Amino acid sequence: MSGSEVISRLKRDYIYNLMLKGEREDGRQFDELRDIALETSIIDKAEGSAMVQYGDTQVMVGVKMQVGTPFPDSPAEGVIITSMELNPIASPDFEAGPPREKAIEMARIVDRGIRESGAIDINKLCITGGEEVWMVFIDVHVLNNSGNILDAASLGAIAALMTTTVPSEREGKGEDYSMPVREMPVGISLIKIGDEMVLDPTYGEESVCETRIAISSNQDGSICSMQKSGSGSLTPAQVVKASKIAKEKGEIIREKYLLEI
Amino acid sequence: MSDKPERFIDDEGLRLDGRRVDEIRPMKVEMGVLSRADGSCYLEWGNNKVLAAVYGPRELHPRRMQKPNEVLVRYKYNMASFSVEDRIRPGPSRRSTEISKVSGEAFEPVVMTQYYPGAVIDVFAEVLQADAGTRTAAINAATLALADAGIPMKGLVSACAVGKVDGQLVLDLNKPEDNYGQADLPVAMTQDGEITLLQMDGHLTPEELEEGLEMVKKGCQQILEIQREALVSRYGNEDEEAEEESPEEVPESEEEEEEEERDDSFDNEESEAENADENDVTEEDEGEEDERQ
């Protein structure tokens, strides 16, 4: 129950009843995103970075790279590791400490969006086959949770990767080069209210609608990852509908923000 | 290193293990296998071997996790260190933490959580041998373990995966298909066809998604039949049940009530579901809105 402790019953009822009527607390349509702002290369010390704002929600993503050993079953492939921190700075209901299931789940959703789309050509992150490869650490820091941190994190992750420089010189491994990005997946999540699917939920909306589906789509319109979470259920028709909306909105976000980088 | 097969489906339309694209692997279930647990189920599905146990409803600690109006369904998916080729380190991993979370959520729509406020129902799913599709196998076993424990539910949950190999959709992936396939879409469904778990990775076109969901629905229906048979063979005959049940000496009052619920939910699921709906309307007032999503 995300945030239920912080939002009063009265407000929850208000938001819920409003949504049943097809309206939202901030006056948006169900398929309308908040204003998005994306800034890249904001942390000099990181190999790549991005700051994403979805309305008041603020998420920062940093990419750090290290030389490491490959996994035995993929000796010539770089390694991608995504983690997410729900920092107590971002919300009254986040607690300090190691990531718990909610943070782990979201990190893995962001990770699958990047990994399964083939966004990064991991073969180009091999230094010496079987011995040395690049490890790519994608770290998501949530700074202000005003709802839908997942989509902000997904956008931030791919944007940060697109601005990443592989630090070969620093590590004595030859010349620096740009991160081999070959696909731009966009993650979109929707929450369910009645039979409707709602985009880019606010913090309040997330706390009354506990069924969410997150979908990442590629440039060619195919889907590369999905995940339902929360206590409710979805019909197959709702899943199909959600995937269409995700694809459509994903295209818009890709064109407006990612292709600009 | 890669032992990726050249083709996954031969000219006759048969897969590496001889199945057709819409065929599930053979499944074997046995309920009530653990005497200490309130409910349990052992399930074999292809080469998967999983064991699910249910403890509760019981008191929940730590108390801050208690839900004032409903029971918490706490699901723990765990793989035995010897269940796979390369030993895995015991204890929770990021993967198992995520699977536990979404699998628990797969049961929340069916478990009638309002009956045991503040309590917890613990579901432990142990993968003893893994061979692709362990999370769905665990859910199928867990459903029966919950039923075996007499937990009131609106229906059963069945789970199955659909995937893509050689550009073709296939039901219930085997190990090579899982490792080298183009997509994997595990789904859990209620008997009414509501999706309660859905994950996907790989590459699917929107059309394939639609078709895949149709296919996986049929897979889940086949599994539901197997689960029903297991229930009937264990609880179908009332006389037998009276003898076989209650392996432990228990104080009369509460346990009898639970036995009643068992009768209802197993012998006549339909009417149980109807009763459930009525209860929902009458017993719930304030909590209703939250439930409905």
Coordinates of C-alpha atoms in Angstrom, one line a residue:
Chain A
M1 CA 0.0 0.0 0.0
S2 CA 2.1 2.8 -1.2
G3 CA 1.6 6.0 0.6
S4 CA -1.6 5.0 2.2
E5 CA -0.4 6.0 5.6
V6 CA 0.3 9.5 4.5
I7 CA -2.8 10.4 2.6
S8 CA -6.0 10.8 4.5
R9 CA -9.0 8.6 3.9
L10 CA -10.9 11.7 2.8
K11 CA -8.4 12.6 0.1
R12 CA -8.1 9.0 -1.1
D13 CA -11.9 8.8 -1.5
Y14 CA -11.9 12.2 -3.3
I15 CA -9.2 11.1 -5.8
Y16 CA -10.9 7.7 -6.3
N17 CA -14.4 9.1 -6.9
L18 CA -13.0 11.7 -9.2
M19 CA -11.3 9.0 -11.3
L20 CA -14.5 7.0 -11.4
K21 CA -16.0 10.0 -13.1
G22 CA -13.1 10.2 -15.6
E23 CA -11.4 13.1 -14.0
R24 CA -8.1 13.6 -12.2
E25 CA -6.9 15.6 -9.3
D26 CA -4.7 17.8 -11.4
G27 CA -7.2 18.2 -14.2
R28 CA -5.4 16.0 -16.8
Q29 CA -7.0 13.5 -19.2
F30 CA -6.4 9.8 -18.4
D31 CA -4.0 9.6 -21.4
E32 CA -2.2 12.8 -20.7
L33 CA 1.3 13.0 -19.3
R34 CA 2.6 15.7 -17.0
D35 CA 5.2 18.1 -18.3
I36 CA 8.5 16.2 -18.8
A37 CA 11.9 17.8 -18.5
L38 CA 15.1 16.0 -19.3
E39 CA 18.6 17.2 -18.7
T40 CA 21.7 15.2 -19.4
S41 CA 25.4 15.2 -18.4
I42 CA 24.8 17.0 -15.2
I43 CA 27.2 15.1 -13.0
D44 CA 30.8 15.4 -14.2
K45 CA 32.1 12.6 -12.1
A46 CA 29.7 10.1 -13.6
E47 CA 30.3 8.5 -17.0
G48 CA 26.8 9.5 -18.0
S49 CA 23.9 11.1 -16.1
A50 CA 20.4 12.4 -16.5
M51 CA 17.8 14.3 -14.5
V52 CA 14.2 13.6 -15.3
Q53 CA 11.2 15.5 -14.1
Y54 CA 7.7 14.3 -14.6
G55 CA 5.7 17.1 -13.1
D56 CA 7.1 17.4 -9.6
T57 CA 8.7 14.0 -9.6
Q58 CA 12.4 14.2 -9.8
V59 CA 14.7 11.3 -10.6
M60 CA 18.4 11.3 -11.2
V61 CA 20.3 8.6 -13.0
G62 CA 24.0 8.2 -13.0
V63 CA 26.1 5.7 -15.0
K64 CA 29.4 4.5 -13.6
M65 CA 31.7 2.0 -15.3
Q66 CA 34.4 -0.3 -14.1
V67 CA 36.6 -3.0 -15.5
G68 CA 35.4 -6.4 -14.3
T69 CA 35.4 -10.1 -15.1
P70 CA 32.6 -11.4 -17.4
F71 CA 30.1 -14.1 -16.4
P72 CA 31.4 -17.5 -17.5
D73 CA 28.4 -18.1 -19.8
S74 CA 28.9 -14.8 -21.6
P75 CA 32.7 -14.3 -21.7
A76 CA 32.7 -11.6 -24.4
E77 CA 29.8 -9.5 -23.1
G78 CA 29.7 -6.4 -20.9
V79 CA 27.7 -6.5 -17.7
I80 CA 24.7 -4.2 -16.9
I81 CA 23.7 -3.7 -13.3
T82 CA 20.8 -1.5 -12.4
S83 CA 19.9 -0.5 -8.9
M84 CA 17.4 1.9 -7.5
E85 CA 17.4 3.8 -4.2
L86 CA 14.2 5.0 -2.7
N87 CA 15.9 7.7 -0.7
P88 CA 14.1 9.0 2.4
I89 CA 14.8 12.5 1.0
A90 CA 12.1 11.8 -1.7
S91 CA 9.0 10.9 0.3
P92 CA 7.8 10.6 3.8
D93 CA 7.1 6.9 3.3
F94 CA 10.6 5.9 2.2
E95 CA 12.9 4.6 4.8
A96 CA 16.6 4.5 5.0
G97 CA 18.3 1.2 4.5
P98 CA 19.1 -1.3 1.8
P99 CA 16.6 -1.6 -1.1
R100 CA 13.5 -3.5 -0.3
E101 CA 11.2 -5.4 -2.6
K102 CA 9.5 -2.4 -4.1
A103 CA 12.9 -0.8 -5.0
I104 CA 14.3 -4.1 -6.3
E105 CA 11.2 -4.7 -8.4
M106 CA 11.4 -1.3 -10.0
A107 CA 15.2 -1.5 -10.6
R108 CA 14.6 -4.9 -12.3
I109 CA 11.9 -3.4 -14.5
V110 CA 14.2 -0.6 -15.6
D111 CA 16.9 -3.1 -16.1
R112 CA 14.8 -5.4 -18.3
G113 CA 13.7 -2.4 -20.5
I114 CA 17.4 -1.7 -21.2
R115 CA 18.6 -5.3 -21.4
E116 CA 15.8 -6.9 -23.4
S117 CA 15.5 -4.2 -26.0
G118 CA 19.2 -4.7 -26.8
A119 CA 19.6 -1.0 -26.2
I120 CA 23.3 -1.5 -25.5
D121 CA 25.5 -3.6 -27.7
I122 CA 27.2 -5.5 -24.9
N123 CA 29.6 -7.2 -27.3
K124 CA 31.2 -3.8 -27.8
L125 CA 31.9 -3.6 -24.0
C126 CA 34.3 -6.5 -24.1
I127 CA 37.9 -5.6 -23.4
T128 CA 39.6 -9.0 -23.4
G129 CA 37.4 -12.0 -24.1
G130 CA 36.9 -14.2 -21.0
E131 CA 39.0 -11.9 -18.9
E132 CA 38.0 -8.3 -18.9
V133 CA 34.8 -6.5 -19.8
W134 CA 33.1 -3.3 -18.9
M135 CA 30.6 -3.3 -16.0
V136 CA 27.9 -0.7 -16.5
F137 CA 26.3 0.4 -13.3
I138 CA 23.0 2.3 -13.8
D139 CA 22.1 3.9 -10.5
V140 CA 18.7 5.5 -10.1
H141 CA 18.2 8.0 -7.3
V142 CA 14.8 9.2 -6.6
L143 CA 14.9 12.7 -5.3
N144 CA 11.2 13.6 -5.1
N145 CA 8.4 11.1 -5.4
S146 CA 5.3 12.8 -6.7
G147 CA 4.2 9.7 -8.5
N148 CA 5.3 7.6 -11.4
I149 CA 9.0 7.4 -10.5
L150 CA 9.2 4.2 -12.6
D151 CA 8.7 6.0 -15.9
A152 CA 11.0 8.8 -14.9
A153 CA 13.7 6.2 -14.0
S154 CA 13.3 4.4 -17.3
L155 CA 13.6 7.6 -19.3
G156 CA 16.6 8.7 -17.2
A157 CA 18.4 5.4 -17.6
I158 CA 18.3 5.4 -21.4
A159 CA 19.1 9.1 -21.5
A160 CA 22.1 8.7 -19.2
L161 CA 23.4 5.8 -21.2
M162 CA 23.1 7.8 -24.4
T163 CA 25.4 10.4 -23.0
T164 CA 27.8 7.9 -21.4
T165 CA 31.5 7.9 -22.5
V166 CA 33.3 4.6 -21.8
P167 CA 36.3 5.7 -19.7
S168 CA 39.0 3.6 -21.4
E169 CA 41.8 6.1 -20.9
R170 CA 41.2 6.5 -17.2
E171 CA 41.5 2.7 -16.8
G172 CA 44.4 2.4 -19.2
K173 CA 42.4 0.4 -21.8
G174 CA 42.9 2.5 -24.9
E175 CA 40.8 5.4 -26.2
D176 CA 37.5 6.6 -24.8
Y177 CA 34.4 5.9 -26.9
S178 CA 30.7 6.5 -26.7
M179 CA 28.4 4.0 -25.2
P180 CA 27.3 1.7 -28.0
V181 CA 23.6 2.5 -27.8
R182 CA 21.6 1.0 -30.7
E183 CA 18.0 1.1 -29.4
M184 CA 15.9 3.6 -27.4
P185 CA 13.4 1.8 -25.3
V186 CA 10.8 3.9 -23.5
G187 CA 9.0 2.6 -20.4
I188 CA 5.5 3.6 -19.8
S189 CA 3.3 2.5 -16.9
L190 CA -0.4 2.7 -16.4
I191 CA -2.7 2.2 -13.5
K192 CA -6.1 0.6 -13.6
I193 CA -9.3 2.3 -12.5
G194 CA -12.5 0.4 -13.3
D195 CA -12.0 -0.5 -16.9
E196 CA -9.9 2.5 -17.7
M197 CA -6.1 2.7 -17.8
V198 CA -4.5 5.9 -16.6
L199 CA -1.1 7.2 -17.6
D200 CA 1.5 8.9 -15.5
P201 CA -0.2 8.6 -12.1
T202 CA 0.4 11.1 -9.4
Y203 CA 1.4 10.0 -5.9
G204 CA -2.2 10.3 -4.8
E205 CA -3.5 8.3 -7.7
E206 CA -0.9 5.6 -7.1
S207 CA -2.1 5.2 -3.5
V208 CA -5.7 4.5 -4.5
C209 CA -5.1 2.4 -7.6
E210 CA -2.9 -0.4 -6.7
T211 CA -2.8 -2.3 -10.0
R212 CA -0.1 -1.2 -12.4
I213 CA 1.3 -2.4 -15.6
A214 CA 4.7 -1.3 -16.9
I215 CA 5.5 -1.7 -20.6
S216 CA 8.7 -0.9 -22.5
S217 CA 8.6 -0.6 -26.2
N218 CA 11.1 -0.2 -29.0
Q219 CA 11.5 2.0 -32.0
D220 CA 9.9 -0.6 -34.3
G221 CA 6.8 -0.7 -32.1
S222 CA 7.5 -4.0 -30.5
I223 CA 7.3 -4.7 -26.8
C224 CA 10.4 -5.7 -24.9
S225 CA 9.3 -6.0 -21.4
M226 CA 6.1 -5.9 -19.3
Q227 CA 5.2 -6.3 -15.7
K228 CA 2.0 -6.2 -13.8
S229 CA 2.3 -5.3 -10.1
G230 CA 0.0 -4.5 -7.3
S231 CA -2.8 -6.4 -5.7
G232 CA -5.5 -6.4 -8.4
S233 CA -6.0 -8.1 -11.7
L234 CA -6.2 -7.2 -15.4
T235 CA -8.1 -8.6 -18.3
P236 CA -6.2 -9.7 -21.4
A237 CA -8.1 -6.9 -23.3
Q238 CA -6.8 -4.3 -20.8
V239 CA -3.2 -5.6 -21.2
V240 CA -3.5 -5.2 -25.0
K241 CA -5.0 -1.8 -24.6
A242 CA -2.3 -0.7 -22.3
S243 CA 0.4 -2.0 -24.7
K244 CA -1.1 0.1 -27.5
I245 CA -1.1 3.2 -25.3
A246 CA 2.4 2.5 -24.1
K247 CA 3.7 2.2 -27.7
E248 CA 2.0 5.3 -28.8
K249 CA 3.2 7.5 -25.9
G250 CA 6.6 5.9 -26.1
E251 CA 7.0 7.1 -29.6
I252 CA 6.2 10.6 -28.6
I253 CA 8.6 10.6 -25.7
R254 CA 11.3 9.1 -27.8
E255 CA 11.0 11.7 -30.5
K256 CA 10.6 14.6 -28.3
Y257 CA 13.3 13.8 -25.7
L258 CA 15.7 11.0 -26.7
L259 CA 16.2 11.8 -30.3
E260 CA 17.2 15.3 -29.2
I261 CA 20.2 14.1 -27.2
Chain B
M1 CA 30.0 -22.4 -24.8
S2 CA 26.5 -21.9 -26.3
D3 CA 24.5 -25.0 -26.8
K4 CA 21.8 -23.2 -28.6
P5 CA 20.0 -25.6 -30.9
E6 CA 19.8 -24.6 -34.5
R7 CA 16.1 -25.1 -34.7
F8 CA 13.5 -25.3 -32.0
I9 CA 10.6 -26.6 -34.1
D10 CA 11.1 -29.3 -36.8
D11 CA 9.3 -29.6 -40.1
E12 CA 6.5 -31.6 -38.5
G13 CA 5.8 -28.8 -36.0
L14 CA 7.3 -30.7 -33.1
R15 CA 9.5 -29.0 -30.5
L16 CA 12.7 -30.4 -29.0
D17 CA 10.9 -32.4 -26.4
G18 CA 8.4 -33.7 -28.9
R19 CA 5.5 -31.4 -27.9
R20 CA 3.4 -29.3 -30.3
V21 CA 3.5 -25.5 -29.9
D22 CA 0.3 -25.4 -27.9
E23 CA 1.0 -28.3 -25.6
I24 CA 2.0 -28.1 -22.0
R25 CA 4.5 -30.4 -20.3
P26 CA 3.1 -33.3 -18.2
M27 CA 2.1 -32.2 -14.7
K28 CA 1.8 -34.3 -11.6
V29 CA 0.4 -32.9 -8.3
E30 CA 0.1 -34.3 -4.8
M31 CA -1.6 -32.4 -2.0
G32 CA -1.1 -32.6 1.7
V33 CA 2.4 -33.8 1.6
L34 CA 3.8 -32.0 4.6
S35 CA 2.3 -32.8 8.0
R36 CA 3.3 -29.7 9.9
A37 CA 2.1 -27.2 7.4
D38 CA -1.5 -26.1 7.3
G39 CA -1.6 -26.9 3.6
S40 CA 0.9 -28.2 1.1
C41 CA 1.4 -29.4 -2.4
Y42 CA 4.1 -31.1 -4.3
L43 CA 4.2 -30.5 -8.0
E44 CA 6.2 -31.8 -10.9
W45 CA 6.0 -30.1 -14.3
G46 CA 8.3 -31.5 -16.9
N47 CA 11.6 -31.6 -15.0
N48 CA 10.5 -29.0 -12.5
K49 CA 10.0 -30.2 -8.9
V50 CA 8.4 -27.7 -6.6
L51 CA 7.0 -27.8 -3.1
A52 CA 4.6 -25.3 -1.7
A53 CA 3.5 -24.9 1.9
V54 CA 1.0 -22.6 3.6
Y55 CA 1.2 -21.6 7.3
G56 CA -1.7 -19.6 8.7
P57 CA -3.7 -17.5 9.0
R58 CA -1.5 -16.7 12.0
E59 CA -0.3 -13.7 14.0
L60 CA 1.9 -11.4 12.0
H61 CA 5.2 -10.2 13.2
P62 CA 6.6 -7.5 12.9
R63 CA 3.3 -5.9 13.9
R64 CA 3.9 -2.8 11.8
M65 CA 3.3 -5.0 8.8
Q66 CA -0.2 -5.9 9.9
K67 CA -3.0 -4.6 7.8
P68 CA -5.9 -3.4 9.9
N69 CA -8.7 -4.5 7.6
E70 CA -7.3 -7.6 5.9
V71 CA -4.9 -10.4 6.0
L72 CA -1.4 -10.1 4.5
V73 CA -0.5 -12.8 1.9
R74 CA 3.2 -13.2 2.3
Y75 CA 4.8 -15.2 -0.5
K76 CA 8.4 -16.5 -0.4
Y77 CA 9.8 -18.0 -3.6
N78 CA 13.1 -19.8 -2.9
M79 CA 15.3 -21.9 -5.1
A80 CA 17.3 -24.7 -3.5
S81 CA 21.0 -24.2 -4.0
F82 CA 21.2 -27.6 -5.8
S83 CA 18.2 -27.0 -8.0
V84 CA 20.2 -25.8 -11.0
E85 CA 23.4 -26.7 -12.9
D86 CA 25.7 -24.2 -11.1
R87 CA 25.0 -24.1 -7.4
I88 CA 23.3 -20.9 -6.4
R89 CA 24.1 -19.1 -3.2
P90 CA 21.4 -19.8 -0.6
G91 CA 19.2 -16.9 0.6
P92 CA 17.2 -14.3 -1.2
S93 CA 18.5 -12.8 -4.4
R94 CA 17.1 -9.8 -6.3
R95 CA 15.4 -12.2 -8.6
S96 CA 13.7 -14.2 -5.9
T97 CA 12.7 -11.1 -4.1
E98 CA 10.9 -9.8 -7.2
I99 CA 9.3 -13.1 -8.0
S100 CA 8.1 -13.4 -4.4
K101 CA 6.5 -9.9 -4.6
V102 CA 4.7 -10.4 -7.9
S103 CA 3.6 -14.0 -7.0
G104 CA 2.1 -12.9 -3.7
E105 CA 0.2 -10.2 -5.6
A106 CA -1.1 -12.9 -7.9
F107 CA -3.1 -14.3 -5.0
E108 CA -4.4 -11.1 -3.5
P109 CA -7.3 -10.9 -6.0
V110 CA -8.6 -14.4 -5.0
V111 CA -7.8 -14.8 -1.3
M112 CA -10.7 -13.4 0.7
T113 CA -8.5 -11.2 2.7
Q114 CA -11.2 -9.5 4.8
Y115 CA -11.8 -12.6 6.9
Y116 CA -8.5 -12.5 8.9
P117 CA -7.7 -8.8 9.5
G118 CA -4.2 -8.2 11.0
A119 CA -3.1 -11.8 10.4
V120 CA -0.7 -13.2 7.8
I121 CA -1.0 -16.2 5.5
D122 CA 2.5 -17.4 4.7
V123 CA 3.1 -19.2 1.5
F124 CA 6.5 -20.8 1.0
A125 CA 7.4 -22.0 -2.5
E126 CA 10.5 -24.1 -2.7
V127 CA 12.0 -24.9 -6.0
L128 CA 13.8 -28.3 -5.6
Q129 CA 14.7 -28.8 -9.2
A130 CA 14.5 -26.1 -11.8
D131 CA 13.9 -26.5 -15.5
A132 CA 12.3 -23.4 -16.9
G133 CA 9.0 -22.0 -15.7
T134 CA 9.7 -22.3 -11.9
R135 CA 7.7 -19.3 -10.9
T136 CA 4.6 -20.5 -12.7
A137 CA 5.1 -24.0 -11.3
A138 CA 5.4 -22.6 -7.9
I139 CA 2.2 -20.6 -8.3
N140 CA 0.3 -23.7 -9.4
A141 CA 1.5 -25.6 -6.4
A142 CA 0.9 -22.6 -4.1
T143 CA -2.8 -22.4 -5.2
L144 CA -3.4 -26.0 -4.2
A145 CA -1.5 -25.5 -0.9
L146 CA -3.7 -22.6 -0.1
A147 CA -6.8 -24.7 -0.9
D148 CA -5.4 -27.5 1.2
A149 CA -5.0 -25.1 4.1
G150 CA -8.7 -24.2 3.8
I151 CA -8.0 -20.6 3.0
P152 CA -11.2 -19.1 1.6
M153 CA -10.7 -18.1 -2.0
K154 CA -12.9 -16.9 -4.8
G155 CA -11.2 -19.4 -7.1
L156 CA -8.0 -21.0 -8.1
V157 CA -5.0 -19.4 -9.8
S158 CA -3.3 -21.2 -12.6
A159 CA -0.1 -20.1 -14.2
C160 CA 1.7 -20.8 -17.4
A161 CA 4.2 -19.1 -19.7
V162 CA 4.0 -18.5 -23.4
G163 CA 7.1 -17.6 -25.4
K164 CA 8.6 -17.2 -28.9
V165 CA 11.1 -19.4 -30.6
D166 CA 12.0 -19.5 -34.3
G167 CA 9.5 -16.6 -34.7
Q168 CA 6.7 -18.8 -33.5
L169 CA 4.6 -18.6 -30.3
V170 CA 5.0 -21.7 -28.0
L171 CA 3.2 -22.6 -24.8
D172 CA 5.1 -23.6 -21.6
L173 CA 8.7 -23.1 -22.5
N174 CA 11.3 -25.8 -21.9
K175 CA 14.8 -25.0 -20.8
P176 CA 16.5 -24.4 -24.2
E177 CA 13.4 -22.4 -25.3
D178 CA 13.7 -20.4 -22.2
N179 CA 17.4 -19.8 -22.5
Y180 CA 17.6 -19.0 -26.2
G181 CA 14.1 -18.0 -27.1
Q182 CA 13.0 -14.6 -28.4
A183 CA 10.4 -13.9 -25.7
D184 CA 9.1 -15.2 -22.4
L185 CA 5.7 -14.2 -21.0
P186 CA 4.7 -15.8 -17.7
V187 CA 1.1 -15.3 -16.8
A188 CA -1.1 -16.3 -13.9
M189 CA -4.9 -16.2 -14.2
T190 CA -8.0 -16.7 -12.1
Q191 CA -10.5 -19.2 -13.3
D192 CA -12.4 -16.3 -14.8
G193 CA -9.5 -15.4 -17.0
E194 CA -8.4 -12.3 -15.0
I195 CA -4.6 -11.8 -15.2
T196 CA -3.1 -11.6 -11.7
L197 CA 0.5 -12.0 -12.7
L198 CA 2.2 -10.9 -15.9
Q199 CA 5.8 -10.4 -16.7
M200 CA 7.5 -10.3 -20.1
D201 CA 10.9 -10.0 -21.6
G202 CA 12.2 -10.4 -25.1
H203 CA 10.6 -9.1 -28.2
L204 CA 7.0 -9.3 -29.2
T205 CA 4.9 -7.4 -31.7
P206 CA 1.5 -6.1 -30.5
E207 CA -0.2 -8.9 -32.6
E208 CA 2.0 -11.6 -31.0
L209 CA 1.1 -10.2 -27.6
E210 CA -2.6 -10.6 -28.3
E211 CA -2.2 -14.0 -29.7
G212 CA 0.1 -15.1 -26.9
L213 CA -2.4 -14.0 -24.3
E214 CA -5.0 -16.1 -26.0
M215 CA -2.7 -19.1 -26.1
V216 CA -1.6 -18.8 -22.5
K217 CA -5.3 -18.6 -21.4
K218 CA -5.8 -22.0 -22.9
G219 CA -2.7 -23.3 -21.2
C220 CA -4.0 -22.0 -17.8
Q221 CA -7.3 -23.7 -18.5
Q222 CA -5.6 -27.0 -19.0
I223 CA -3.7 -26.5 -15.7
L224 CA -6.9 -25.5 -13.9
E225 CA -8.4 -28.9 -14.9
I226 CA -5.4 -30.7 -13.5
Q227 CA -5.7 -28.6 -10.3
R228 CA -9.4 -29.4 -10.0
E229 CA -8.8 -33.1 -10.4
A230 CA -6.2 -33.0 -7.7
L231 CA -8.7 -31.3 -5.4
V232 CA -11.5 -33.7 -6.2
S233 CA -9.3 -36.7 -5.7
R234 CA -8.2 -35.5 -2.3
Y235 CA -11.5 -33.9 -1.1
G236 CA -14.1 -35.1 -3.5
N237 CA -15.5 -37.8 -1.3
E238 CA -16.8 -36.5 2.0
D239 CA -16.5 -39.7 3.9
E240 CA -13.0 -40.2 2.9
E241 CA -12.2 -36.7 3.9
A242 CA -13.6 -37.1 7.4
E243 CA -11.2 -39.9 7.9
E244 CA -8.2 -38.5 6.2
E245 CA -8.3 -35.0 7.4
S246 CA -7.3 -33.6 10.8
P247 CA -4.0 -35.4 11.2
E248 CA -3.4 -33.4 14.3
E249 CA -5.5 -33.2 17.5
V250 CA -7.0 -29.8 17.5
P251 CA -9.3 -28.0 19.7
E252 CA -12.8 -28.3 18.3
S253 CA -14.3 -24.9 17.9
E254 CA -12.2 -23.0 15.4
E255 CA -11.0 -26.0 13.4
E256 CA -14.5 -27.1 12.7
E257 CA -15.3 -23.8 11.2
E258 CA -12.4 -24.2 8.9
E259 CA -13.4 -27.6 7.9
E260 CA -16.8 -26.2 6.9
E261 CA -15.1 -23.7 4.6
R262 CA -13.1 -26.5 3.1
D263 CA -16.2 -28.4 2.2
D264 CA -17.7 -25.4 0.5
S265 CA -14.7 -24.3 -1.4
F266 CA -13.8 -27.7 -2.8
D267 CA -17.0 -29.5 -3.4
N268 CA -18.8 -26.6 -5.0
E269 CA -16.6 -23.9 -6.1
E270 CA -19.2 -22.1 -8.1
S271 CA -21.6 -21.6 -5.2
E272 CA -18.7 -20.6 -3.0
A273 CA -17.8 -17.9 -5.4
E274 CA -21.3 -16.6 -5.4
N275 CA -21.5 -16.6 -1.6
A276 CA -18.2 -14.8 -1.7
D277 CA -19.6 -12.0 -3.8
E278 CA -22.6 -11.6 -1.6
N279 CA -20.4 -11.4 1.4
D280 CA -18.4 -8.8 -0.3
V281 CA -21.4 -6.6 -0.8
T282 CA -22.8 -7.0 2.7
E283 CA -19.8 -7.2 4.8
E284 CA -17.8 -4.6 3.1
D285 CA -18.7 -1.0 3.1
E286 CA -15.8 1.3 3.7
G287 CA -13.2 -1.0 2.5
E288 CA -15.0 -1.7 -0.7
E289 CA -13.4 1.0 -2.9
D290 CA -9.9 -0.2 -2.3
E291 CA -10.9 -3.8 -3.0
R292 CA -12.4 -3.1 -6.3
Q293 CA -9.4 -2.2 -8.4

